[in-house]
CSV table of C-alpha atoms in Angstrom, one decimal:
chain,number,residue,atom,x,y,z
A,217,UNK,CA,0.0,-0.1,0.1
A,218,UNK,CA,1.1,3.3,-1.0
A,219,UNK,CA,1.6,6.2,1.3
A,220,UNK,CA,-1.2,8.2,-0.6
A,221,UNK,CA,-3.5,5.2,0.8
A,222,UNK,CA,-1.6,5.2,4.2
A,223,UNK,CA,-2.6,8.7,5.0
A,224,UNK,CA,-6.6,8.8,4.2
A,225,UNK,CA,-6.4,5.3,6.6
A,226,UNK,CA,-4.7,6.8,9.4
A,227,UNK,CA,-8.1,8.7,10.4
A,228,UNK,CA,-10.5,6.1,9.3
A,229,UNK,CA,-11.7,5.3,12.7
A,230,UNK,CA,-13.2,9.0,13.1
A,231,UNK,CA,-14.5,8.9,9.5
A,232,UNK,CA,-16.7,5.9,10.0
A,233,UNK,CA,-18.6,7.7,12.8
A,234,UNK,CA,-18.8,10.4,10.9
A,235,UNK,CA,-20.2,8.9,8.0
A,236,UNK,CA,-22.5,6.4,9.9
A,237,UNK,CA,-24.1,9.2,11.4
A,238,UNK,CA,-24.8,11.1,8.1
A,239,UNK,CA,-26.1,7.8,6.6
A,240,UNK,CA,-28.8,7.5,9.9
A,241,UNK,CA,-29.3,11.0,9.0
A,242,UNK,CA,-30.2,10.6,5.1
A,243,UNK,CA,-32.2,7.5,6.0
A,244,UNK,CA,-34.5,9.4,8.7
A,245,UNK,CA,-35.8,12.0,6.1
A,246,UNK,CA,-39.3,11.1,5.8
A,247,UNK,CA,-40.4,10.9,1.9
A,248,UNK,CA,-43.4,12.5,0.7
A,249,UNK,CA,-46.5,11.3,1.6
A,250,UNK,CA,-48.0,8.7,-0.8
A,251,UNK,CA,-50.9,11.2,-2.4
A,252,UNK,CA,-47.7,13.8,-3.1
A,253,UNK,CA,-45.0,14.0,-5.2
A,254,UNK,CA,-42.3,16.6,-4.7
A,255,UNK,CA,-39.9,17.1,-8.1
A,256,UNK,CA,-37.9,20.3,-6.9
A,257,UNK,CA,-35.2,19.4,-5.5
A,258,UNK,CA,-34.0,15.6,-5.8
A,259,UNK,CA,-31.3,14.1,-3.3
A,260,UNK,CA,-29.8,10.7,-2.7
A,261,UNK,CA,-27.7,9.3,-0.3
A,262,UNK,CA,-25.6,6.1,-1.4
A,263,UNK,CA,-23.3,3.9,0.5
A,264,UNK,CA,-21.4,1.4,-1.8
A,265,UNK,CA,-18.4,-0.8,-0.5
A,266,UNK,CA,-16.4,-3.3,-2.8
A,267,UNK,CA,-14.7,-6.6,-1.0
A,268,UNK,CA,-12.0,-8.6,-3.9
A,269,UNK,CA,-9.5,-11.2,-3.7
A,270,UNK,CA,-6.8,-11.1,-5.9
A,271,UNK,CA,-4.6,-8.4,-7.5
A,272,UNK,CA,-6.8,-5.6,-7.7
A,273,UNK,CA,-10.4,-4.6,-7.6
A,274,UNK,CA,-12.4,-6.5,-10.9
A,275,UNK,CA,-12.3,-5.2,-14.1
A,276,UNK,CA,-16.1,-4.1,-14.3
A,277,UNK,CA,-16.3,-2.7,-10.7
A,278,UNK,CA,-13.8,-0.1,-11.7
A,279,UNK,CA,-14.3,0.7,-15.1
A,280,UNK,CA,-17.3,3.0,-16.6
A,281,UNK,CA,-18.5,4.3,-13.0
A,282,UNK,CA,-17.9,7.8,-13.8
A,283,UNK,CA,-14.3,7.1,-12.0
A,284,UNK,CA,-16.2,6.9,-8.8
A,285,UNK,CA,-14.0,3.7,-8.1
A,286,UNK,CA,-10.9,2.3,-6.9
A,287,UNK,CA,-8.4,-0.6,-7.9
A,288,UNK,CA,-7.1,-1.2,-4.4
A,289,UNK,CA,-8.7,-3.9,-3.3
A,290,UNK,CA,-11.4,-3.6,0.1
A,291,UNK,CA,-12.7,0.1,-0.7
A,292,UNK,CA,-15.7,2.2,-0.3
A,293,UNK,CA,-17.5,5.4,-0.6
A,294,UNK,CA,-20.5,7.7,1.6
A,295,UNK,CA,-22.0,9.9,-1.6
A,296,UNK,CA,-24.7,12.3,-0.7
A,297,UNK,CA,-26.0,14.5,-3.7
A,298,UNK,CA,-29.1,17.1,-5.0
A,299,UNK,CA,-30.2,18.2,-8.0
A,300,UNK,CA,-32.2,20.6,-10.2
A,301,UNK,CA,-33.5,18.7,-13.1
A,302,UNK,CA,-34.5,20.9,-16.0
A,303,UNK,CA,-38.1,20.7,-17.5
A,304,UNK,CA,-37.0,20.1,-20.8
A,305,UNK,CA,-41.0,20.9,-22.1
A,306,UNK,CA,-40.6,24.5,-21.1
A,307,UNK,CA,-38.7,27.3,-23.4
A,308,UNK,CA,-36.6,28.5,-20.4
A,309,UNK,CA,-35.6,26.1,-17.8
A,310,UNK,CA,-32.6,25.5,-15.5
A,311,UNK,CA,-31.3,22.9,-13.8
A,312,UNK,CA,-28.3,22.4,-10.9
A,313,UNK,CA,-26.3,20.0,-9.1
A,314,UNK,CA,-24.0,19.1,-6.2
A,315,UNK,CA,-22.4,15.5,-5.7
A,316,UNK,CA,-20.2,14.8,-2.6
A,317,UNK,CA,-18.2,12.0,-1.6
A,318,UNK,CA,-15.8,10.6,1.0
A,319,UNK,CA,-14.1,7.5,0.4
A,320,UNK,CA,-11.4,5.1,1.5
A,321,UNK,CA,-8.9,3.4,-0.6
A,322,UNK,CA,-9.6,5.8,-3.2
A,323,UNK,CA,-7.4,8.1,-5.3
A,324,UNK,CA,-8.8,10.7,-3.0
A,325,UNK,CA,-10.7,11.0,0.6
A,326,UNK,CA,-12.7,13.4,-0.2
A,327,UNK,CA,-14.3,13.9,-4.0
A,328,UNK,CA,-16.1,16.8,-5.4
A,329,UNK,CA,-17.8,14.5,-8.4
A,330,UNK,CA,-20.2,16.9,-9.4
A,331,UNK,CA,-20.9,20.6,-9.0
A,332,UNK,CA,-22.7,22.3,-12.0
A,333,UNK,CA,-25.2,24.8,-12.8
A,334,UNK,CA,-27.3,24.7,-16.7
A,335,UNK,CA,-30.1,26.6,-18.5
A,336,UNK,CA,-31.6,26.3,-21.7
A,337,UNK,CA,-33.8,28.7,-23.5
A,338,UNK,CA,-35.3,26.5,-26.5
A,339,UNK,CA,-32.5,24.5,-28.4
A,340,UNK,CA,-29.2,26.4,-27.2
A,341,UNK,CA,-28.1,25.2,-24.3
A,342,UNK,CA,-25.3,25.8,-21.4
A,343,UNK,CA,-23.5,24.5,-18.3
A,344,UNK,CA,-20.9,25.5,-16.5
A,345,UNK,CA,-18.8,23.1,-13.8
A,346,UNK,CA,-18.6,19.2,-13.4
A,347,UNK,CA,-21.5,17.2,-15.0
A,348,UNK,CA,-21.2,13.2,-15.6
A,349,UNK,CA,-21.6,13.0,-18.8
A,350,UNK,CA,-21.8,9.9,-21.5
A,351,UNK,CA,-20.5,9.1,-25.1
A,352,UNK,CA,-22.9,9.7,-28.0
A,353,UNK,CA,-24.7,6.5,-28.9
A,354,UNK,CA,-23.2,4.1,-26.2
A,355,UNK,CA,-25.8,2.4,-23.7
A,356,UNK,CA,-23.8,3.7,-20.3
A,357,UNK,CA,-25.4,0.8,-18.7
A,358,UNK,CA,-24.5,-2.2,-21.3
A,359,UNK,CA,-21.3,-0.8,-23.9
A,360,UNK,CA,-17.8,-1.1,-23.1
A,361,UNK,CA,-17.8,2.5,-24.1
A,362,UNK,CA,-17.3,5.6,-26.6
A,363,UNK,CA,-13.5,5.6,-28.1
A,364,UNK,CA,-13.1,9.1,-26.8
A,365,UNK,CA,-15.7,10.2,-24.4
A,366,UNK,CA,-16.9,6.9,-22.3
A,367,UNK,CA,-18.4,7.2,-18.3
A,368,UNK,CA,-15.1,5.9,-16.9
A,369,UNK,CA,-13.5,8.6,-15.8
A,370,UNK,CA,-14.3,11.3,-13.1
A,371,UNK,CA,-15.7,14.8,-15.1
A,372,UNK,CA,-13.7,17.3,-16.2
A,373,UNK,CA,-15.2,21.0,-15.3
A,374,UNK,CA,-15.9,22.7,-18.4
A,375,UNK,CA,-18.1,25.8,-19.6
A,376,UNK,CA,-20.1,23.9,-22.2
A,377,UNK,CA,-22.0,25.9,-24.8
A,378,UNK,CA,-24.2,24.6,-28.2
A,379,UNK,CA,-27.2,22.6,-28.8
A,380,UNK,CA,-27.2,19.5,-26.8
A,381,UNK,CA,-30.1,17.6,-27.9
A,382,UNK,CA,-31.6,17.8,-31.5
A,383,UNK,CA,-32.8,20.7,-32.8
A,384,UNK,CA,-35.3,19.8,-36.3
A,385,UNK,CA,-33.9,22.1,-38.8
A,386,UNK,CA,-36.5,24.9,-40.2
A,387,UNK,CA,-38.6,23.9,-43.0
A,388,UNK,CA,-38.0,20.1,-43.3
A,389,UNK,CA,-40.5,19.1,-41.4
A,390,UNK,CA,-38.5,16.9,-38.7
A,391,UNK,CA,-36.6,15.0,-41.1
A,392,UNK,CA,-33.1,16.3,-40.4
A,393,UNK,CA,-31.8,17.7,-37.3
A,394,UNK,CA,-28.7,18.8,-35.6
A,395,UNK,CA,-26.7,19.3,-32.6
A,396,UNK,CA,-23.7,20.3,-31.3
A,397,UNK,CA,-21.7,22.1,-28.8
A,398,UNK,CA,-17.8,23.7,-27.9
A,399,UNK,CA,-16.4,23.7,-24.7
A,400,UNK,CA,-13.4,24.9,-22.3
A,401,UNK,CA,-12.0,23.9,-19.0
A,402,UNK,CA,-9.7,22.3,-16.7
A,403,UNK,CA,-7.9,18.7,-15.6
A,404,UNK,CA,-8.0,18.4,-12.0
A,405,UNK,CA,-5.4,15.6,-11.5
A,406,UNK,CA,-2.3,17.8,-10.9
A,407,UNK,CA,-1.8,17.4,-7.3
A,408,UNK,CA,-2.8,13.4,-7.4
A,409,UNK,CA,-0.2,12.9,-10.3
A,410,UNK,CA,2.4,14.6,-8.6
A,411,UNK,CA,1.4,11.5,-5.2
A,412,UNK,CA,1.0,8.8,-7.3
A,413,UNK,CA,3.8,8.8,-10.3
A,414,UNK,CA,6.3,7.1,-9.4
A,415,UNK,CA,10.0,9.5,-8.6
A,416,UNK,CA,11.3,10.6,-12.1
A,417,UNK,CA,8.0,9.8,-14.0
A,418,UNK,CA,6.3,11.5,-16.7
A,419,UNK,CA,3.8,14.1,-15.5
A,420,UNK,CA,1.5,17.1,-15.8
A,421,UNK,CA,0.5,20.3,-14.0
A,422,UNK,CA,-2.3,22.5,-14.9
A,423,UNK,CA,-3.4,21.2,-18.4
A,424,UNK,CA,-6.2,22.7,-20.1
A,425,UNK,CA,-9.2,21.0,-21.8
A,426,UNK,CA,-11.3,21.7,-25.2
A,427,UNK,CA,-13.5,20.1,-26.8
A,428,UNK,CA,-16.1,20.2,-29.6
A,429,UNK,CA,-18.6,18.3,-31.8
A,430,UNK,CA,-21.1,18.1,-34.2
A,431,UNK,CA,-24.0,15.9,-35.3
A,432,UNK,CA,-26.4,15.3,-38.4
A,433,UNK,CA,-29.9,13.1,-37.4
A,434,UNK,CA,-31.8,12.2,-40.8
A,435,UNK,CA,-35.1,10.7,-40.7
A,436,UNK,CA,-38.5,10.9,-38.9
A,437,UNK,CA,-39.2,8.3,-36.8
A,438,UNK,CA,-42.7,8.9,-36.4
A,439,UNK,CA,-42.8,9.2,-40.4
A,440,UNK,CA,-40.9,6.4,-41.0
A,441,UNK,CA,-38.8,3.7,-38.3
A,442,UNK,CA,-35.2,4.4,-40.0
A,443,UNK,CA,-33.1,6.6,-38.8
A,444,UNK,CA,-29.1,8.0,-39.4
A,445,UNK,CA,-27.3,10.0,-37.5
A,446,UNK,CA,-23.3,11.2,-38.2
A,447,UNK,CA,-20.9,13.2,-36.5
A,448,UNK,CA,-17.6,14.0,-35.4
A,449,UNK,CA,-15.9,15.0,-32.3
A,450,UNK,CA,-12.6,16.1,-31.1
A,451,UNK,CA,-11.2,17.2,-28.0
A,452,UNK,CA,-7.5,18.5,-26.9
A,453,UNK,CA,-5.4,18.8,-24.3
A,454,UNK,CA,-3.3,22.3,-24.2
A,455,UNK,CA,-1.2,24.5,-22.0
A,456,UNK,CA,-0.3,23.3,-18.4
A,457,UNK,CA,3.5,22.3,-17.7
A,458,UNK,CA,5.2,19.0,-18.7
A,459,UNK,CA,7.3,17.1,-16.7
A,460,UNK,CA,9.4,14.6,-19.3
A,461,UNK,CA,10.9,11.3,-18.0
A,462,UNK,CA,14.3,13.1,-18.9
A,463,UNK,CA,13.9,15.3,-16.1
A,464,UNK,CA,12.6,18.0,-18.4
A,465,UNK,CA,10.4,20.8,-17.5
A,466,UNK,CA,8.2,22.4,-20.1
A,467,UNK,CA,6.1,25.3,-19.5
A,468,UNK,CA,3.6,24.5,-22.8
A,469,UNK,CA,2.1,28.4,-23.9
A,470,UNK,CA,-1.3,29.3,-23.0
A,471,UNK,CA,-2.1,32.5,-24.7
A,472,UNK,CA,-5.2,33.4,-26.7
A,473,UNK,CA,-3.2,32.6,-29.8
A,474,UNK,CA,-3.0,28.9,-28.3
A,475,UNK,CA,-6.8,28.5,-27.7
A,476,UNK,CA,-7.4,29.3,-30.9
A,477,UNK,CA,-5.2,26.5,-31.8
A,478,UNK,CA,-6.8,24.2,-29.3
A,479,UNK,CA,-10.1,25.0,-31.7
A,480,UNK,CA,-8.4,24.8,-34.8
A,481,UNK,CA,-5.7,22.2,-35.0
A,482,UNK,CA,-2.5,24.2,-36.0
A,483,UNK,CA,1.3,23.7,-36.0
A,484,UNK,CA,2.9,24.9,-32.8
A,485,UNK,CA,5.3,28.2,-32.8
A,486,UNK,CA,8.7,29.1,-31.7
A,487,UNK,CA,7.8,28.3,-27.6
A,488,UNK,CA,7.0,24.5,-28.3
A,489,UNK,CA,9.1,21.6,-28.6
A,490,UNK,CA,9.7,20.1,-31.9
A,491,UNK,CA,7.6,17.6,-32.1
A,492,UNK,CA,4.8,20.6,-31.7
A,493,UNK,CA,5.9,22.4,-34.8
A,494,UNK,CA,6.0,19.8,-37.0
A,495,UNK,CA,2.4,18.4,-35.9
A,496,UNK,CA,-0.1,20.2,-33.8
A,497,UNK,CA,-0.1,21.5,-31.1
A,498,UNK,CA,-1.0,19.5,-28.1
A,499,UNK,CA,-2.6,16.2,-27.6
A,500,UNK,CA,-5.4,16.0,-30.1
A,501,UNK,CA,-7.9,13.4,-30.5
A,502,UNK,CA,-11.0,12.8,-31.8
A,503,UNK,CA,-14.1,10.4,-33.1
A,504,UNK,CA,-15.9,10.2,-36.1
A,505,UNK,CA,-19.5,8.8,-35.0
A,506,UNK,CA,-22.0,7.0,-37.7
A,507,UNK,CA,-25.3,5.0,-35.9
A,508,UNK,CA,-28.5,4.1,-38.4
A,509,UNK,CA,-31.4,3.3,-35.8
A,510,UNK,CA,-35.0,1.0,-36.9
A,511,UNK,CA,-37.3,1.4,-34.8
A,512,UNK,CA,-40.7,-0.6,-35.9
A,513,UNK,CA,-42.6,-0.4,-33.1
A,514,UNK,CA,-42.8,1.9,-30.1
A,515,UNK,CA,-41.8,-1.1,-27.6
A,516,UNK,CA,-38.7,-2.5,-29.7
A,517,UNK,CA,-35.6,-0.9,-31.7
A,518,UNK,CA,-32.3,-2.0,-32.9
A,519,UNK,CA,-29.6,0.1,-33.8
A,520,UNK,CA,-26.0,-0.3,-34.9
A,521,UNK,CA,-22.5,1.9,-34.9
A,522,UNK,CA,-19.7,2.6,-36.2
A,523,UNK,CA,-16.9,4.7,-33.8
A,524,UNK,CA,-13.4,5.7,-35.7
A,525,UNK,CA,-10.7,7.0,-33.0
A,526,UNK,CA,-7.8,9.3,-34.7
A,527,UNK,CA,-4.9,10.8,-32.8
A,528,UNK,CA,-3.8,12.8,-36.3
A,529,UNK,CA,-4.9,14.1,-39.9
A,530,UNK,CA,-4.1,10.8,-41.2
A,531,UNK,CA,-6.8,9.1,-39.8
A,532,UNK,CA,-8.9,12.1,-39.4
A,533,UNK,CA,-9.6,11.8,-43.3
A,534,UNK,CA,-8.8,8.8,-45.0
A,535,UNK,CA,-5.3,8.9,-45.8
A,536,UNK,CA,-5.2,5.4,-44.3
A,537,UNK,CA,-7.4,2.7,-44.4
A,538,UNK,CA,-9.8,3.0,-41.2
A,539,UNK,CA,-8.4,-0.8,-40.0
A,540,UNK,CA,-9.1,0.5,-36.2
A,541,UNK,CA,-12.8,1.4,-34.8
A,542,UNK,CA,-15.7,0.2,-32.4
A,543,UNK,CA,-19.0,-1.6,-34.2
A,544,UNK,CA,-21.8,-2.1,-32.2
A,545,UNK,CA,-25.2,-3.5,-32.2
A,546,UNK,CA,-28.0,-2.8,-29.6
A,547,UNK,CA,-31.6,-4.3,-29.4
A,548,UNK,CA,-34.3,-3.3,-27.1
A,549,UNK,CA,-36.7,-6.0,-27.2
A,550,UNK,CA,-40.6,-5.8,-26.3
A,551,UNK,CA,-41.8,-6.4,-22.7
A,552,UNK,CA,-41.0,-10.0,-21.7
A,553,UNK,CA,-39.5,-11.7,-18.1
A,554,UNK,CA,-36.2,-12.3,-19.5
A,555,UNK,CA,-34.5,-9.9,-21.5
A,556,UNK,CA,-35.0,-6.5,-22.4
A,557,UNK,CA,-31.6,-5.2,-23.9
A,558,UNK,CA,-28.8,-6.7,-25.6
A,559,UNK,CA,-25.5,-5.0,-26.9
A,560,UNK,CA,-22.6,-6.7,-28.7
A,561,UNK,CA,-19.4,-4.8,-29.3
A,562,UNK,CA,-16.1,-5.7,-31.5
A,563,UNK,CA,-13.3,-3.2,-30.8
A,564,UNK,CA,-10.1,-3.3,-33.3
A,565,UNK,CA,-7.2,-1.3,-32.1
A,566,UNK,CA,-4.4,-2.7,-33.3
A,567,UNK,CA,-3.1,-1.3,-36.8
A,568,UNK,CA,-3.0,2.4,-35.7
A,569,UNK,CA,-1.8,3.0,-39.5
A,570,UNK,CA,1.0,0.7,-38.9
A,571,UNK,CA,4.2,1.2,-36.8
A,572,UNK,CA,6.5,3.1,-39.0
A,573,UNK,CA,6.6,7.4,-37.8
A,574,UNK,CA,8.4,9.7,-40.0
A,575,UNK,CA,7.7,13.3,-40.1
A,576,UNK,CA,9.0,14.4,-43.5
A,577,UNK,CA,12.4,16.4,-43.1
A,578,UNK,CA,15.7,16.7,-45.5
A,579,UNK,CA,17.2,13.3,-44.6
A,580,UNK,CA,14.0,11.9,-45.0
A,581,UNK,CA,11.7,13.4,-47.7
A,582,UNK,CA,8.8,10.6,-47.2
A,583,UNK,CA,5.6,11.2,-44.7
A,584,UNK,CA,5.0,8.1,-42.9
A,585,UNK,CA,2.4,9.2,-40.5
A,586,UNK,CA,2.0,6.1,-38.7
A,587,UNK,CA,2.4,4.7,-35.1
A,588,UNK,CA,-0.6,6.6,-33.8
A,589,UNK,CA,-0.3,5.3,-30.0
A,590,UNK,CA,-3.5,5.5,-29.0
A,591,UNK,CA,-4.5,7.4,-26.4
A,592,UNK,CA,-0.7,8.4,-25.4
A,593,UNK,CA,1.6,11.5,-26.3
A,594,UNK,CA,5.1,12.2,-25.7
A,595,UNK,CA,4.6,15.5,-23.5
A,596,UNK,CA,1.2,14.8,-22.2
A,597,UNK,CA,-0.2,12.4,-19.7
A,598,UNK,CA,-2.2,10.5,-22.4
A,599,UNK,CA,-5.7,10.8,-22.6
A,600,UNK,CA,-6.5,10.3,-18.6
A,601,UNK,CA,-7.7,12.0,-16.0
A,602,UNK,CA,-7.2,10.6,-12.2
A,603,UNK,CA,-5.4,7.8,-13.8
A,604,UNK,CA,-8.6,6.4,-15.5
A,605,UNK,CA,-9.1,6.2,-19.4
A,606,UNK,CA,-11.3,8.9,-20.2
A,607,UNK,CA,-11.9,6.9,-23.7
A,608,UNK,CA,-12.9,2.8,-23.8
A,609,UNK,CA,-11.9,0.8,-20.6
A,610,UNK,CA,-10.7,-2.2,-22.7
A,611,UNK,CA,-7.8,-0.3,-23.5
A,612,UNK,CA,-6.4,-0.5,-19.8
A,613,UNK,CA,-6.4,2.9,-17.8
A,614,UNK,CA,-2.8,4.0,-16.4
A,615,UNK,CA,-4.0,3.0,-12.8
A,616,UNK,CA,-3.5,-0.4,-13.4
A,617,UNK,CA,0.0,0.1,-13.5
A,618,UNK,CA,1.3,-1.3,-10.5
A,619,UNK,CA,4.4,0.5,-11.8
A,620,UNK,CA,2.9,4.2,-11.5
A,621,UNK,CA,3.8,4.8,-15.2
A,622,UNK,CA,1.3,6.9,-16.4
A,623,UNK,CA,0.6,5.6,-19.8
A,624,UNK,CA,-1.2,3.2,-21.9
A,625,UNK,CA,0.2,-0.2,-21.3
A,626,UNK,CA,-1.1,-1.7,-24.3
A,627,UNK,CA,-3.5,0.1,-26.9
A,628,UNK,CA,-2.5,-2.2,-29.5
A,629,UNK,CA,-5.6,-4.5,-28.9
A,630,UNK,CA,-8.8,-6.2,-30.1
A,631,UNK,CA,-11.5,-7.3,-27.9
A,632,UNK,CA,-15.4,-8.2,-27.9
A,633,UNK,CA,-17.7,-7.0,-25.3
A,634,UNK,CA,-21.1,-8.3,-24.2
A,635,UNK,CA,-23.8,-6.6,-22.5
A,636,UNK,CA,-27.2,-8.3,-21.2
A,637,UNK,CA,-30.0,-6.7,-19.2
A,638,UNK,CA,-33.5,-7.9,-17.9
A,639,UNK,CA,-36.2,-7.0,-15.7
A,640,UNK,CA,-38.1,-10.2,-14.6
A,641,UNK,CA,-40.5,-9.0,-12.0
A,642,UNK,CA,-41.4,-5.1,-11.0
A,643,UNK,CA,-38.5,-3.5,-9.2
A,644,UNK,CA,-36.2,-6.3,-9.7
A,645,UNK,CA,-33.4,-6.0,-12.5
A,646,UNK,CA,-30.4,-7.6,-13.7
A,647,UNK,CA,-27.2,-6.5,-15.9
A,648,UNK,CA,-24.4,-9.0,-17.1
A,649,UNK,CA,-21.6,-7.8,-18.6
A,650,UNK,CA,-18.5,-10.0,-20.7
A,651,UNK,CA,-15.9,-9.2,-22.1
A,652,UNK,CA,-12.4,-10.6,-23.6
A,653,UNK,CA,-9.5,-8.8,-25.2
A,654,UNK,CA,-6.0,-9.4,-26.7
A,655,UNK,CA,-3.3,-7.3,-26.4
A,656,UNK,CA,-0.1,-6.5,-27.4
A,657,UNK,CA,1.2,-3.4,-25.9
A,658,UNK,CA,2.2,-0.7,-27.7
A,659,UNK,CA,4.7,-0.3,-31.1
A,660,UNK,CA,7.3,1.1,-29.0
A,661,UNK,CA,6.9,-0.9,-26.1
A,662,UNK,CA,5.6,-4.2,-26.8
A,663,UNK,CA,4.9,-7.1,-24.5
A,664,UNK,CA,6.6,-9.6,-23.8
A,665,UNK,CA,4.2,-12.1,-25.5
A,666,UNK,CA,0.1,-11.3,-26.4
A,667,UNK,CA,-1.9,-11.6,-23.2
A,668,UNK,CA,-5.5,-12.0,-23.0
A,669,UNK,CA,-7.9,-10.2,-20.5
A,670,UNK,CA,-11.2,-12.0,-19.6
A,671,UNK,CA,-13.6,-9.8,-17.6
A,672,UNK,CA,-17.4,-10.3,-16.2
A,673,UNK,CA,-19.7,-9.0,-13.8
A,674,UNK,CA,-23.3,-10.1,-12.8
A,675,UNK,CA,-25.3,-7.5,-11.0
A,676,UNK,CA,-28.8,-7.5,-9.7
A,677,UNK,CA,-30.7,-4.5,-8.6
A,678,UNK,CA,-33.7,-4.3,-6.2
A,679,UNK,CA,-36.2,-1.7,-5.4
A,680,UNK,CA,-38.6,-2.6,-3.0
A,681,UNK,CA,-42.0,-1.2,-3.7
A,682,UNK,CA,-42.9,-1.2,0.1
A,683,UNK,CA,-39.8,1.0,0.4
A,684,UNK,CA,-40.4,3.8,-1.7
A,685,UNK,CA,-36.9,5.3,-2.7
A,686,UNK,CA,-34.9,2.7,-1.3
A,687,UNK,CA,-32.5,0.7,-4.1
A,688,UNK,CA,-30.1,-2.2,-3.3
A,689,UNK,CA,-27.5,-3.6,-6.1
A,690,UNK,CA,-25.8,-6.7,-5.3
A,691,UNK,CA,-22.6,-7.3,-8.0
A,692,UNK,CA,-19.7,-10.0,-8.8
A,693,UNK,CA,-17.1,-9.7,-10.8
A,694,UNK,CA,-13.6,-11.5,-12.2
A,695,UNK,CA,-10.9,-11.6,-14.0
A,696,UNK,CA,-8.7,-14.1,-15.1
A,697,UNK,CA,-5.8,-13.5,-17.9
A,698,UNK,CA,-2.5,-12.5,-17.5
A,699,UNK,CA,-3.1,-8.9,-18.5
A,700,UNK,CA,-4.4,-8.3,-15.1
A,701,UNK,CA,-4.5,-11.4,-13.3
A,702,UNK,CA,-7.0,-13.4,-11.8
A,703,UNK,CA,-9.4,-11.2,-9.2
A,704,UNK,CA,-13.0,-12.0,-7.7
A,705,UNK,CA,-14.7,-9.1,-6.2
A,706,UNK,CA,-18.3,-8.5,-4.8
A,707,UNK,CA,-19.8,-4.9,-4.5
A,708,UNK,CA,-22.6,-3.7,-2.3
A,709,UNK,CA,-24.6,-0.5,-2.9
A,710,UNK,CA,-27.6,1.1,-0.9
A,711,UNK,CA,-29.2,3.9,-1.5
A,712,UNK,CA,-32.2,6.6,-0.8
A,713,UNK,CA,-34.0,9.1,-3.1
A,714,UNK,CA,-36.4,11.3,-2.2
A,715,UNK,CA,-37.5,15.2,-2.8
A,716,UNK,CA,-37.2,18.1,-0.7
A,717,UNK,CA,-40.4,19.2,0.3
A,718,UNK,CA,-40.4,23.0,-0.9
A,719,UNK,CA,-43.4,22.6,-3.1
A,720,UNK,CA,-45.9,19.8,-3.5
A,721,UNK,CA,-47.9,19.2,-6.3
A,722,UNK,CA,-50.3,15.8,-6.3
A,723,UNK,CA,-49.4,13.0,-8.4
């Protein structure tokens, strides 16, 4: 156990007493009477504990939990949150949320998971703060995750402006819709990197964030069941201070011109390293998204989607074949006591435009834009936040690295993933996730041999009718294969949701 975890554990008995008092207080708040309902302020109290045996907490008890998890065995948290949800039926509406957690054996003890405010007028929206968000077309409960933005890491605080939900283009009778956004923010894991990364290891401080996206939707499901969606989303890490493996300290520029270069990827200037002068400034990443949905009836549908990840211009366009990507199929089935939804995904990240990279120069006048090294970067810590990959978690996050090297150890991989859910009886639901991947490391640092990784999760959630607002979840997960090693764990979560009694209305 590292010092990072020993220090929080020293005061654990005192914190356990405080947590117990908070739990009792939260669970004793009365719910509204059965004939009344209050939706102005929604609150939730949640207690989560995970117990594991083996090398670490099993994969699916760590990943796709918005970063609120730990690879350290036997961990947990207590969480209190309150939200004012937007009423999307109104022209003008607003929302806000605060979501705090106290954890043990996590990367930090006190966690501000969400803290945001948002407004919407007609189709225009704005959000300021940290808010949990998921990828474009992926089912957050069943999918392995979007290649660019999954729900795998802690939220990045940002200012986001745009059209967040599809708006119909005037005059086309609902057959064509558009949505998009632009955002600027900052990463919050500088202090954690200083404490977690091994001495002399690569790390960053004060890194800034930018992202943007644009999507089109063609089709009117009210008149014809086929809908086509396509779009592009891009993001950049820029500014900040980079501490390299060579011991150099590089302060990246962050003037107004550099903010503009984050929006429009351009080469770096004279105040940037040579690699930035040849390529685009900062760590630019992105993803093309395509989706086709077939909804013949209101109670069932099927959709197929494809995501193509890119790290440079060669894969942004079609300079090289698009061999890498994520292919997925999701089906929502009619009401039945067995299976209500199923997802299958195939992910391939092995090609990366080939093994060779050569920026055109006087000695070698050929441009070879290979070795894209997905999610990694030669200056920045990579496409991660608090050690968890922001993209698809099947590319194993740096937090799993026992040598505390903040890089993605194996981004050359392919894998299969299946997610199934069902609602056998009212108040009871289940979920099953099964994943397999084969890994080769990176082009620059290949593994000694190809390594497989097998991960599974079985989960049951119960919402008792006699206890309004209560919910309990029991999860059993396990890993096998040489990449992560063998692990087996159990997760227990108890929560209660209610409404502050400011303004009541009849059901």
